[in-house]
Tab-separated table of C-alpha atoms in Angstrom:
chain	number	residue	atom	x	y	z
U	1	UNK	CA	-37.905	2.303	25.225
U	2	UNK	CA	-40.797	3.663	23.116
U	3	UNK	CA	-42.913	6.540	23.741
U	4	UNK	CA	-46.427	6.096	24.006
U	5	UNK	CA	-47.537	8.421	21.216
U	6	UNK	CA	-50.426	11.218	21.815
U	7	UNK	CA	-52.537	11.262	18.880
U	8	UNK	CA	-54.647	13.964	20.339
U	9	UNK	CA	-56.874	13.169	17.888
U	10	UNK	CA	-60.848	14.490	20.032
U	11	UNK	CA	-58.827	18.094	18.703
U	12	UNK	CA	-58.649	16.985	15.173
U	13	UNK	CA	-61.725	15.419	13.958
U	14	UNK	CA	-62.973	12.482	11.817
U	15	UNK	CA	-60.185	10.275	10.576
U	16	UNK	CA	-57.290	11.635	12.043
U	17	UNK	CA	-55.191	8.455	13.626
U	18	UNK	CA	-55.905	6.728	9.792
U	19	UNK	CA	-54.549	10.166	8.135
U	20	UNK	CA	-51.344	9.728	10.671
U	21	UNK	CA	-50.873	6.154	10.308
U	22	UNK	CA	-51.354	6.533	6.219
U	23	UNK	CA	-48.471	9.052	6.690
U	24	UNK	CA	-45.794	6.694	8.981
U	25	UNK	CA	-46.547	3.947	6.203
U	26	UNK	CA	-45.811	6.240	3.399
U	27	UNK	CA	-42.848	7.803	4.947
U	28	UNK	CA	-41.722	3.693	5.507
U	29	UNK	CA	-42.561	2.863	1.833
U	30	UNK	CA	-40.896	6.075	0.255
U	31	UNK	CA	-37.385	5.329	2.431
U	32	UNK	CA	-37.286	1.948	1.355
U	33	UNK	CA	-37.674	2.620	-2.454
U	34	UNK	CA	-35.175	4.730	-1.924
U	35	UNK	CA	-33.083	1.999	-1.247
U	36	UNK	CA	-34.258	-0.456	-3.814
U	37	UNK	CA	-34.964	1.447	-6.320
U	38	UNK	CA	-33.861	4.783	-6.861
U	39	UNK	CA	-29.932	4.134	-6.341
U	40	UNK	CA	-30.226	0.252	-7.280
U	41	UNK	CA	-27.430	-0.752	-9.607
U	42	UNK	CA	-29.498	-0.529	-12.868
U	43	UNK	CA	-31.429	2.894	-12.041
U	44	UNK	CA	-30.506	6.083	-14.049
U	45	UNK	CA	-29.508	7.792	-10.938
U	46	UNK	CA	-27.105	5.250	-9.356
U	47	UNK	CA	-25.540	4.679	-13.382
U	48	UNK	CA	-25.395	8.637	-13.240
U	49	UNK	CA	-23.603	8.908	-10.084
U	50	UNK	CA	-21.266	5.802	-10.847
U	51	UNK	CA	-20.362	7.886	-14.063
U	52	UNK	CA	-19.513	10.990	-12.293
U	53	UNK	CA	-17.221	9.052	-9.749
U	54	UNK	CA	-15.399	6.991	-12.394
U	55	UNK	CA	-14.464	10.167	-14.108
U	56	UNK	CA	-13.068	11.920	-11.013
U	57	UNK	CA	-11.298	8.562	-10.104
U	58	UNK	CA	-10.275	8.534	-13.456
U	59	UNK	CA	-8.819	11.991	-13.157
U	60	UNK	CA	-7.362	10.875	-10.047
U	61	UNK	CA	-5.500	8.559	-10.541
U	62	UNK	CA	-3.845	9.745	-13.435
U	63	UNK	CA	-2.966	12.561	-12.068
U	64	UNK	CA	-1.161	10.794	-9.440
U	65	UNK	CA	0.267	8.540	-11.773
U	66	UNK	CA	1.729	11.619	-13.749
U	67	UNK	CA	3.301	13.465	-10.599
U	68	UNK	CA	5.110	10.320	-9.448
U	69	UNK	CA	6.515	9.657	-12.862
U	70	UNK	CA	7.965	13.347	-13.177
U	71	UNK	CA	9.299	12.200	-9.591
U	72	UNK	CA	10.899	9.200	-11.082
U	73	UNK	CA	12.542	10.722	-14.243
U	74	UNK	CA	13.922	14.177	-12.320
U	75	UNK	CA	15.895	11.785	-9.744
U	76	UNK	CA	18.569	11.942	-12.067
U	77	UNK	CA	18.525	15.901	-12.433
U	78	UNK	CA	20.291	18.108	-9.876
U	79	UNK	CA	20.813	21.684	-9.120
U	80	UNK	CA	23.059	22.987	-10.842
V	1	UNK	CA	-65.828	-5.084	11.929
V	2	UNK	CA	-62.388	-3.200	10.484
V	3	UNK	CA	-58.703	-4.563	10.913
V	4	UNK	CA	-57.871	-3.647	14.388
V	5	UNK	CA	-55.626	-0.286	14.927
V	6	UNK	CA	-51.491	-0.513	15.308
V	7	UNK	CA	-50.210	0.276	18.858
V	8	UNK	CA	-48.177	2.908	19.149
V	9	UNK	CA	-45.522	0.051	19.787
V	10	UNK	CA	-46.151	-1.097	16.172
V	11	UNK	CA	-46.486	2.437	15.062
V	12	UNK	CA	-42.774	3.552	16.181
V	13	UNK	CA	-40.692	0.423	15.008
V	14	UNK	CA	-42.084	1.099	11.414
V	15	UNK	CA	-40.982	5.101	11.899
V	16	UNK	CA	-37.960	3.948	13.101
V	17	UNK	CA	-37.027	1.426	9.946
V	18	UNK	CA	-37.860	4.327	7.985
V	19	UNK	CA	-35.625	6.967	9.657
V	20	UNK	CA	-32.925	4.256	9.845
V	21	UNK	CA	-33.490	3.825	5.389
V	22	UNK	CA	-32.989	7.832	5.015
V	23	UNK	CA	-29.911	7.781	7.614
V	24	UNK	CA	-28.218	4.730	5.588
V	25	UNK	CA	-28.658	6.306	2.472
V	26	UNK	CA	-27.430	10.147	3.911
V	27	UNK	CA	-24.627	8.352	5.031
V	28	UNK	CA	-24.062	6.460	1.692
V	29	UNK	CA	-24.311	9.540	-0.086
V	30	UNK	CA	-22.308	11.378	2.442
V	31	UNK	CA	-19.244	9.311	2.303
V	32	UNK	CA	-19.141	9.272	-1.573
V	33	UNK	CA	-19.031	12.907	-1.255
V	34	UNK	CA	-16.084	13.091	1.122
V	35	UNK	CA	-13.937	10.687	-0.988
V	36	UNK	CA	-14.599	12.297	-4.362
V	37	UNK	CA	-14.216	15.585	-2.464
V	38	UNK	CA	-10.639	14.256	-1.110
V	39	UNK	CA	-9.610	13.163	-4.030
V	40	UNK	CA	-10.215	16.543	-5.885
V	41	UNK	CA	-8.222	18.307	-2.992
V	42	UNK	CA	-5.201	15.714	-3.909
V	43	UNK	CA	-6.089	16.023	-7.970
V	44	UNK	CA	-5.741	19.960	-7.678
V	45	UNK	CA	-2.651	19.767	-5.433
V	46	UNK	CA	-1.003	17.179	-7.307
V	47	UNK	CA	-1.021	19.304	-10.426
V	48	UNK	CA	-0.192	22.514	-8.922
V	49	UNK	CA	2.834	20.513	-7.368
V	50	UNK	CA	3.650	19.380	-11.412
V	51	UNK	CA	3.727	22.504	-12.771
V	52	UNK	CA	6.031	24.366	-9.490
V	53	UNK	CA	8.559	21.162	-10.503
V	54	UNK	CA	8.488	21.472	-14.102
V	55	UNK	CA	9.198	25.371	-13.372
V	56	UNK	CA	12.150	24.773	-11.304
V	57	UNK	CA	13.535	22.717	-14.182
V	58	UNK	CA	13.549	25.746	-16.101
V	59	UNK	CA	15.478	27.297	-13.137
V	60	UNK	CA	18.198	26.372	-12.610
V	61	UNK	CA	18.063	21.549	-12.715
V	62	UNK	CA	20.475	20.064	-14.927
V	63	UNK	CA	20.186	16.360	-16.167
V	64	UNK	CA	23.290	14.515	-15.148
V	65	UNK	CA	23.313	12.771	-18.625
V	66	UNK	CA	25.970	9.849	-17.194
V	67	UNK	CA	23.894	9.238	-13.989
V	68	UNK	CA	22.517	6.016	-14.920
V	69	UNK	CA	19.174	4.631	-13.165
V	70	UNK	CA	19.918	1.196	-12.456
V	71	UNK	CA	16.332	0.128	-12.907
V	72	UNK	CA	14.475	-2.171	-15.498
V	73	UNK	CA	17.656	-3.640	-16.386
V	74	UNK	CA	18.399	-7.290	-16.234
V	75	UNK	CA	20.052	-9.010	-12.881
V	76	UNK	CA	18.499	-10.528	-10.220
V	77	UNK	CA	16.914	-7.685	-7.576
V	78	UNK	CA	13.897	-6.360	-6.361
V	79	UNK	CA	12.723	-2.967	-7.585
V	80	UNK	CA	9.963	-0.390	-5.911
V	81	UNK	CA	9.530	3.052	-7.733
V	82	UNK	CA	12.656	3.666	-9.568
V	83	UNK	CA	15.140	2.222	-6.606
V	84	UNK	CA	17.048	-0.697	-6.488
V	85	UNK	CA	17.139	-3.141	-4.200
V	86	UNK	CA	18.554	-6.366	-2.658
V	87	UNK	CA	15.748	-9.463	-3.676
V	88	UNK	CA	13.769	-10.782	-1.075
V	89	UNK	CA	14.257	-14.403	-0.456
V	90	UNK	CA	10.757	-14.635	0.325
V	91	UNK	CA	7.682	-12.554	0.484
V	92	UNK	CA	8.087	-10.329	3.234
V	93	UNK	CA	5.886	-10.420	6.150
V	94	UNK	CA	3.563	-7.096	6.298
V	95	UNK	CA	4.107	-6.189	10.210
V	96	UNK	CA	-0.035	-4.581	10.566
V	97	UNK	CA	-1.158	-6.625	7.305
V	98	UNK	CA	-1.549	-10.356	7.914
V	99	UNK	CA	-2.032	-12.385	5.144
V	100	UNK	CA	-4.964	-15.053	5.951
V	101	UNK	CA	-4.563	-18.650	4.399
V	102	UNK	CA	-8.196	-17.859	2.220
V	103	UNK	CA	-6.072	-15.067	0.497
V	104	UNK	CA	-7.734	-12.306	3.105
V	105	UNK	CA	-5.890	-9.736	4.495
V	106	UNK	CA	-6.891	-8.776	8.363
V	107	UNK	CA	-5.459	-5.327	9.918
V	108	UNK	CA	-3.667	-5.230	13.393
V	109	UNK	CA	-6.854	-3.763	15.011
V	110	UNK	CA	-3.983	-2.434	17.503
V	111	UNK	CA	-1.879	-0.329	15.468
V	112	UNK	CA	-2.764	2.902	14.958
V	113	UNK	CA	-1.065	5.969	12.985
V	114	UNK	CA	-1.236	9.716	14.862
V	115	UNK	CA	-0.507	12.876	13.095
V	116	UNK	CA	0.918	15.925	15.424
V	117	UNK	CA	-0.381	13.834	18.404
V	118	UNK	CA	-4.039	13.549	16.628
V	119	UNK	CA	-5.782	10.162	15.855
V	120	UNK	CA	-8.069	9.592	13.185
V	121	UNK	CA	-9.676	6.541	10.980
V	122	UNK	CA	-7.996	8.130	8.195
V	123	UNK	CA	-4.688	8.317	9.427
V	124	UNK	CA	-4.741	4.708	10.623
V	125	UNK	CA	-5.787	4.018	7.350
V	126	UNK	CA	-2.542	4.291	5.693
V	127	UNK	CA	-1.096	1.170	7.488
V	128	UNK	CA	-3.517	-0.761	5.708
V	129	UNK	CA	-3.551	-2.699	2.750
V	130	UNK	CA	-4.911	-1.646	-0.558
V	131	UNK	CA	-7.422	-4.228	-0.236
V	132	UNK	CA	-8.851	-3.298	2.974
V	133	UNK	CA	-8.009	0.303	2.887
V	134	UNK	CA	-11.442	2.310	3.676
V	135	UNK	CA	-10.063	5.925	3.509
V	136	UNK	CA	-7.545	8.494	2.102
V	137	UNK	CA	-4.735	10.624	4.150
V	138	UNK	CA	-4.292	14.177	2.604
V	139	UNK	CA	-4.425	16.848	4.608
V	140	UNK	CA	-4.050	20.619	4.098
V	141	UNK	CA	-1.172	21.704	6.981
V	142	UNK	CA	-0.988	24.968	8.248
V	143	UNK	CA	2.703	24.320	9.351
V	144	UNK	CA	5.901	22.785	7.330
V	145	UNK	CA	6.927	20.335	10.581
V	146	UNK	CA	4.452	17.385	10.980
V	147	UNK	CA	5.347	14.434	13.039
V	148	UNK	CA	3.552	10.607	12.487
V	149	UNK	CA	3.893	8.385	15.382
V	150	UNK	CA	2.931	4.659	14.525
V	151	UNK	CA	2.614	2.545	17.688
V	152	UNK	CA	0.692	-0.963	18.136
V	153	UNK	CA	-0.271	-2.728	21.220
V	154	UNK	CA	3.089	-4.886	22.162
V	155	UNK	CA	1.306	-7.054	25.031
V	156	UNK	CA	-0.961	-8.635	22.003
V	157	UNK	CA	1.738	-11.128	20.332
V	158	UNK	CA	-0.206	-11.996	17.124
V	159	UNK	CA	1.827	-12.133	14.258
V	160	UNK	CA	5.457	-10.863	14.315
V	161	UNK	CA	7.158	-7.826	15.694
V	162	UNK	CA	10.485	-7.938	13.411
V	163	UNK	CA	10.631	-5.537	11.339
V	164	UNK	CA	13.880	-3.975	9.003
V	165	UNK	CA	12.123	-2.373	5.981
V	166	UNK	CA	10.123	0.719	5.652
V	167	UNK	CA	7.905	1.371	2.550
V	168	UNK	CA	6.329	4.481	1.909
V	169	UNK	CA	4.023	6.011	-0.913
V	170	UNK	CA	3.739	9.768	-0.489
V	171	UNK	CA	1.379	11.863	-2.601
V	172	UNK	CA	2.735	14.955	-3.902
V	173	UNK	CA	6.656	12.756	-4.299
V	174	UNK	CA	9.590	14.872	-3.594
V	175	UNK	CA	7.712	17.581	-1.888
V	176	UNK	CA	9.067	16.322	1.352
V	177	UNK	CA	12.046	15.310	4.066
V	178	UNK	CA	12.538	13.079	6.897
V	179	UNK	CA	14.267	14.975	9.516
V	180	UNK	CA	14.450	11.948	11.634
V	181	UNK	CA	13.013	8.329	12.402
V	182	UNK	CA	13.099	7.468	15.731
V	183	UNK	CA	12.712	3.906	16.299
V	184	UNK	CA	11.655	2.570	19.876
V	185	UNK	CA	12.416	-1.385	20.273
V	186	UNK	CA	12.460	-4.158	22.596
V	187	UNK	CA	16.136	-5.300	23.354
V	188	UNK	CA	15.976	-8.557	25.287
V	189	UNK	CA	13.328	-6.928	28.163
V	190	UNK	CA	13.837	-3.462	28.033
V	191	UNK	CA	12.707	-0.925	25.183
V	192	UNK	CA	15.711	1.249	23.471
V	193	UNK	CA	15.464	3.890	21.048
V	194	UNK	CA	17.191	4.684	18.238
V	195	UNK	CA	17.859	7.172	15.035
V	196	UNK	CA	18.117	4.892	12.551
V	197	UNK	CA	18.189	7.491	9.674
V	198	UNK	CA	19.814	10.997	10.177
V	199	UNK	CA	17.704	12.357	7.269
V	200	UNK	CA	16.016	11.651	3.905
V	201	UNK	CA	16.055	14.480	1.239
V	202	UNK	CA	12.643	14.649	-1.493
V	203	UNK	CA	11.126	11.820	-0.421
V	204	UNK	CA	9.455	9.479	-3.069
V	205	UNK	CA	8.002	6.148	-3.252
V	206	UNK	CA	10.738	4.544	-1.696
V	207	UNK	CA	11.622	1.740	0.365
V	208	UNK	CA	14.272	2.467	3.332
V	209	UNK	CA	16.129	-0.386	4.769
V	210	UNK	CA	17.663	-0.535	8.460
V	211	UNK	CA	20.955	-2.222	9.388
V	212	UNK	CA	18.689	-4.786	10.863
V	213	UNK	CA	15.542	-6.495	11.976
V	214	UNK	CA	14.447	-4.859	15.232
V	215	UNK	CA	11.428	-5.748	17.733
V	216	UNK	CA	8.912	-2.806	16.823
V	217	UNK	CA	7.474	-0.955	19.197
V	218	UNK	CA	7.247	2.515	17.942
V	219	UNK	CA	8.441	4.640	15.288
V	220	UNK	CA	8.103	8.364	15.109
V	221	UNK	CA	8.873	10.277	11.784
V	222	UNK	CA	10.179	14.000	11.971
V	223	UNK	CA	9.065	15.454	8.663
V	224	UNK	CA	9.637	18.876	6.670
V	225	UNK	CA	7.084	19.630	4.010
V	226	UNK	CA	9.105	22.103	1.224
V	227	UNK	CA	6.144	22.744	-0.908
V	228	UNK	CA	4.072	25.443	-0.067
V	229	UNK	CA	0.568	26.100	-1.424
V	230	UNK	CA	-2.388	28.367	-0.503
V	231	UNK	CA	-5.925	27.802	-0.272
V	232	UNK	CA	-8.305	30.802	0.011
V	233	UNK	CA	-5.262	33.022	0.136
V	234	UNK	CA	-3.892	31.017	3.361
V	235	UNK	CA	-0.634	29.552	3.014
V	236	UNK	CA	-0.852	25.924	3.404
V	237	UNK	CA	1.335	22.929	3.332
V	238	UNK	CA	-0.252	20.106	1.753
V	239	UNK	CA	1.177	16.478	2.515
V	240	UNK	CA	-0.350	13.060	2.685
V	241	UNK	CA	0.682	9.806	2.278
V	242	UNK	CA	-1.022	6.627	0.022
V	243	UNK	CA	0.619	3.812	2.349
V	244	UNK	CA	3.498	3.345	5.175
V	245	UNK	CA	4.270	-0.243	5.192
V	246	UNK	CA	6.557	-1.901	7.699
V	247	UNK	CA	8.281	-5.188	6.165
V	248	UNK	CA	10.250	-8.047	8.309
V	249	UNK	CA	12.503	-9.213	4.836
V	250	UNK	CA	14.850	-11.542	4.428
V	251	UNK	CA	17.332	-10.450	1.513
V	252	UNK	CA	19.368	-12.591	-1.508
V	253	UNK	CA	22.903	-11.436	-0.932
V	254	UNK	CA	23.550	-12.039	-4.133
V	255	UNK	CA	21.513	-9.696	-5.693
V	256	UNK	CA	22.995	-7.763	-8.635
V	257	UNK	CA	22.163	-6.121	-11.665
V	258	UNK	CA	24.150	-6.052	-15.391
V	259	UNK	CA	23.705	-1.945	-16.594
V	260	UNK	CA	25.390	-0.954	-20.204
V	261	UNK	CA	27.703	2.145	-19.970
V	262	UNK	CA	27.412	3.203	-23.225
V	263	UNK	CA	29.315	6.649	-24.623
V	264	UNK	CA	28.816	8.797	-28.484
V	265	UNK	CA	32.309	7.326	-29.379
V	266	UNK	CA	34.993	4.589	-28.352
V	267	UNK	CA	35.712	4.103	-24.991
V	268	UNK	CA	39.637	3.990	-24.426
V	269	UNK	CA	39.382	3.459	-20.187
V	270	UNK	CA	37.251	3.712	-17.462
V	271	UNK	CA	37.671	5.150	-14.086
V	272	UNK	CA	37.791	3.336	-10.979
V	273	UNK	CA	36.205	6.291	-9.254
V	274	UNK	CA	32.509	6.399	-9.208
V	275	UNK	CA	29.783	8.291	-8.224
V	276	UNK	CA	26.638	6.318	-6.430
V	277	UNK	CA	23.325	8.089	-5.700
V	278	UNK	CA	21.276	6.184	-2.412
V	279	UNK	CA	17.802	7.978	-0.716
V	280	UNK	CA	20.031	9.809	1.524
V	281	UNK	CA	21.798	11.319	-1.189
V	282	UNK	CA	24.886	10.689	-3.824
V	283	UNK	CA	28.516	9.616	-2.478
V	284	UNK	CA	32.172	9.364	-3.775
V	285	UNK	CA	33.458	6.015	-4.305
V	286	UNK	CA	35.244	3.781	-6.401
V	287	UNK	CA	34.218	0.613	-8.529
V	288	UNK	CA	36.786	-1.570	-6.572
V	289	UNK	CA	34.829	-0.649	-2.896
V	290	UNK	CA	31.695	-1.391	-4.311
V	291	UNK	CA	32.584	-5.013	-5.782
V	292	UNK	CA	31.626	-3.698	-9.028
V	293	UNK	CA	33.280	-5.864	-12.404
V	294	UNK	CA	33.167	-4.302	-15.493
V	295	UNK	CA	32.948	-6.545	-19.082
V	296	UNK	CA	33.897	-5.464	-22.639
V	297	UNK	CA	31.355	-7.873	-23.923
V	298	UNK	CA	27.252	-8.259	-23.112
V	299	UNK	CA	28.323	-12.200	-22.673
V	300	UNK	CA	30.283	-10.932	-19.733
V	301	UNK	CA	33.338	-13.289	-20.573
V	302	UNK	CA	36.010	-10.441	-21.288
V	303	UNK	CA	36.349	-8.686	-17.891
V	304	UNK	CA	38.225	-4.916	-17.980
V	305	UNK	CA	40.050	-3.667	-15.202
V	306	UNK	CA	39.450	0.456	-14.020
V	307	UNK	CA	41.896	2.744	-14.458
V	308	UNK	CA	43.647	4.616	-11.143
V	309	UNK	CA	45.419	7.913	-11.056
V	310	UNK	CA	48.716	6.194	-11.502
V	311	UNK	CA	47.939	3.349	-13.499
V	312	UNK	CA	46.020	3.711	-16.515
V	313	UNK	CA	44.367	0.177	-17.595
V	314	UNK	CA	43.755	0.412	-21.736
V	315	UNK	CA	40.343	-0.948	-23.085
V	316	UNK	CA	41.865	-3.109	-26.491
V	317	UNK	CA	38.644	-4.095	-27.467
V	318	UNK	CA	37.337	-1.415	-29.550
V	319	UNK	CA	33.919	-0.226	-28.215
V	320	UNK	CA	31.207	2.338	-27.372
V	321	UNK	CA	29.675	0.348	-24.946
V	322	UNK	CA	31.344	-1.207	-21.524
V	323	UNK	CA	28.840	-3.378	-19.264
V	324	UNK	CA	28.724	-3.501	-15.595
V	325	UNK	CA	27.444	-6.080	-13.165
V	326	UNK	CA	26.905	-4.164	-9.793
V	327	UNK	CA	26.150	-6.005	-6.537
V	328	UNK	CA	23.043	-4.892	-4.621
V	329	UNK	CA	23.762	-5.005	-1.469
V	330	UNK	CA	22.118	-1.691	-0.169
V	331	UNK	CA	19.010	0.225	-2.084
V	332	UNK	CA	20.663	2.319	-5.101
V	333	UNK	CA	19.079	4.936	-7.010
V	334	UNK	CA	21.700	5.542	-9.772
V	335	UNK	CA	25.519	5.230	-10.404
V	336	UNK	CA	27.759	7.645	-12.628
V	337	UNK	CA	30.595	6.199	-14.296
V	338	UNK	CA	33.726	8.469	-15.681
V	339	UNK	CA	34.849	7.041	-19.259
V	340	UNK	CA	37.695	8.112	-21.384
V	341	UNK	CA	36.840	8.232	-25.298
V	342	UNK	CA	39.593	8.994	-27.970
């Protein structure tokens, strides 16, 4: 259900509901370049942020890799 | 004449689009952060928990240089991590994972995983498969006992309810036991429950397989974390787990695998008394039990016999190397052989 909304705009003065509308339409066109733009696949930002995860997925997993491998290889040491 | 004004109708769905853009991109953003963030949390753990088990080397582990690990040698068995097993006659069936004919895997949407009596995406997330898998279990505990109850929806019959193997694929390996798994099943029309395993020491990426297949209906796991951490100068017990697969397997029982006992010099006997090391821990017992047959030659054609406390069986080939073909009837981790050199 939508709200009727109150412009108010006798208060304002001259130009007020265009000013408001110019201001929906340019919060609409700013969240959708977001979108596709900024973090499309070829923009700076998205390659940036695709570089920072493959590094700590990079890190990840290797470090993973390397603490079940020490598991592996101590299975045949025991306390002595 | 000017282009007539926008209701307010108009006016909201365009507002709305463009709060519904910045919340899809918050949220886009937001759950990159939380998996790179949970991922760091493992990454820091995981090398904290390294450096604790290369220290305890240093204190006081041994290697048990004639332990042999039976694994990436020839014979015909399956292997997961560095454990031997029987070979699967066929692909086993994936009890929450079922394998669509287009190659697509869809999730029971029924089972679910709870931690301490808690539910949570991510905890259900580790009976998925990789490929459908949409988050990570790691958790920071702030006491050593946890217990995971997986349960599905029994009344729903699609796909099957046998089950006999359990996989799992813990982060932080060996940091870990299983007090207990206690299995609920149906038996004919009534449920029963069962301790199928009395207790699993350092638990790795390992599968464990039951006596046989039971109707699942619930499984709860009794679990001691031994690693202790700290995070902002509170102790903490960190544990988490990749995947916890339930199998319904059907096993070769021929399965076997060929090892080489090799020694520095030449081996005048073996003994018929062996030691063999399982998940649940090592046990005395003797090449003859076990089925075991032991070759002078890599052919296998010249077959030695063990030697007993009152009968001593002479190796006349000369040789530094003996070969053993070793049934697989159970998962083994490693066997130590006693040999007799000049």
């Amino acid at each position: 259900m939508y709200r009727m909304i109150l412009y108010n705009f006798r208060y304002r003065g001259p130009f007020e509901y265009e000013k408001f509308v110019l201001n929906t339409m340019q919060l609409y066109n700013e969240s959708t370049n977001i979108i596709n733009h900024e973090f499309d696949k070829g923009s700076d930002i998205n390659k940036t942020l695709q570089y920072y995860i493959d590094n700590v997925n990079s890190i990840y997993n290797n470090t993973v890799n390397t603490s079940e491998e020490l598991y592996l290889k101590l299975l045949n040491y025991e306390r002595c | 004449m000017g282009n007539s004004k926008m209701s307010s109708d108009e006016l909201n769905k365009v507002f709305e689009k463009a709060i519904n853009n910045i919340d899809e991109t918050k949220s886009s953003l937001t759950s990159i952060k939380e998996d790179l963030d949970k991922k760091l949390l493992i990454t820091k753990h995981e090398n904290d928990y390294i450096n604790w088990r290369l220290q305890n080397i240093e204190n006081g582990y041994v290697k048990q240089n004639t332990m042999l690990l039976l694994c990436n040698y020839p014979g015909s068995y399956d292997q997961y991590g560095n454990i031997v097993y029987p070979k699967t006659l066929s692909k086993p069936i994936n009890l929450f994972n079922l394998n669509a004919h287009n190659d697509k895997v869809y999730f029971r949407p029924d089972a679910q995983l709870k931690v301490n009596s808690m539910s949570s995406e991510s905890y259900t997330s580790v009976l998925k498969s990789d490929s459908i898998k949409t988050d990570i279990f790691f958790e920071e505990f702030k006491s050593p006992t946890i217990t995971l109850e997986v349960s599905m929806d029994t009344s729903n019959v699609l796909g099957t309810t046998n089950m006999n193997v359990i996989e799992i694929d813990p982060y932080l390996p060996g940091s870990f036991d299983i007090d207990s798994i206690i299995l609920y099943y149906y038996d004919e029309n009534s449920i029963m429950s069962k301790n199928i395993i009395s207790s699993v020491s350092a638990v790795g990426k390992e599968r464990i397989v039951l006596d046989k297949k039971y109707k699942f209906v619930k499984v709860i796991f009794n679990i001691t974390v031994n690693y202790i951490s700290t995070n902002n100068d509170n102790v903490v017990y960190p544990f988490g787990l990749k995947h916890l697969y339930f199998y319904d397997s059907d096993f070769n029982s021929s399965s076997e695998v060929i090892v080489p006992i090799t020694s520095k010099s030449t081996i005048t006997r073996i003994s018929n008394d062996i030691i063999i090391k399982d998940v649940f821990g090592s046990k005395a017992t003797t090449i003859l039990e076990q089925g075991i047959k032991i070759y002078s030659d890599k052919e296998l054609t010249q077959e030695v016999e063990p030697s007993y406390p009152n009968l001593i069986n002479p190796i006349t080939k000369i040789t530094s190397t003996l070969y053993a073909k070793i049934p697989v009837s159970l998962p083994i981790v490693a066997i130590q052989f006693f040999v007799f050199n000049n």
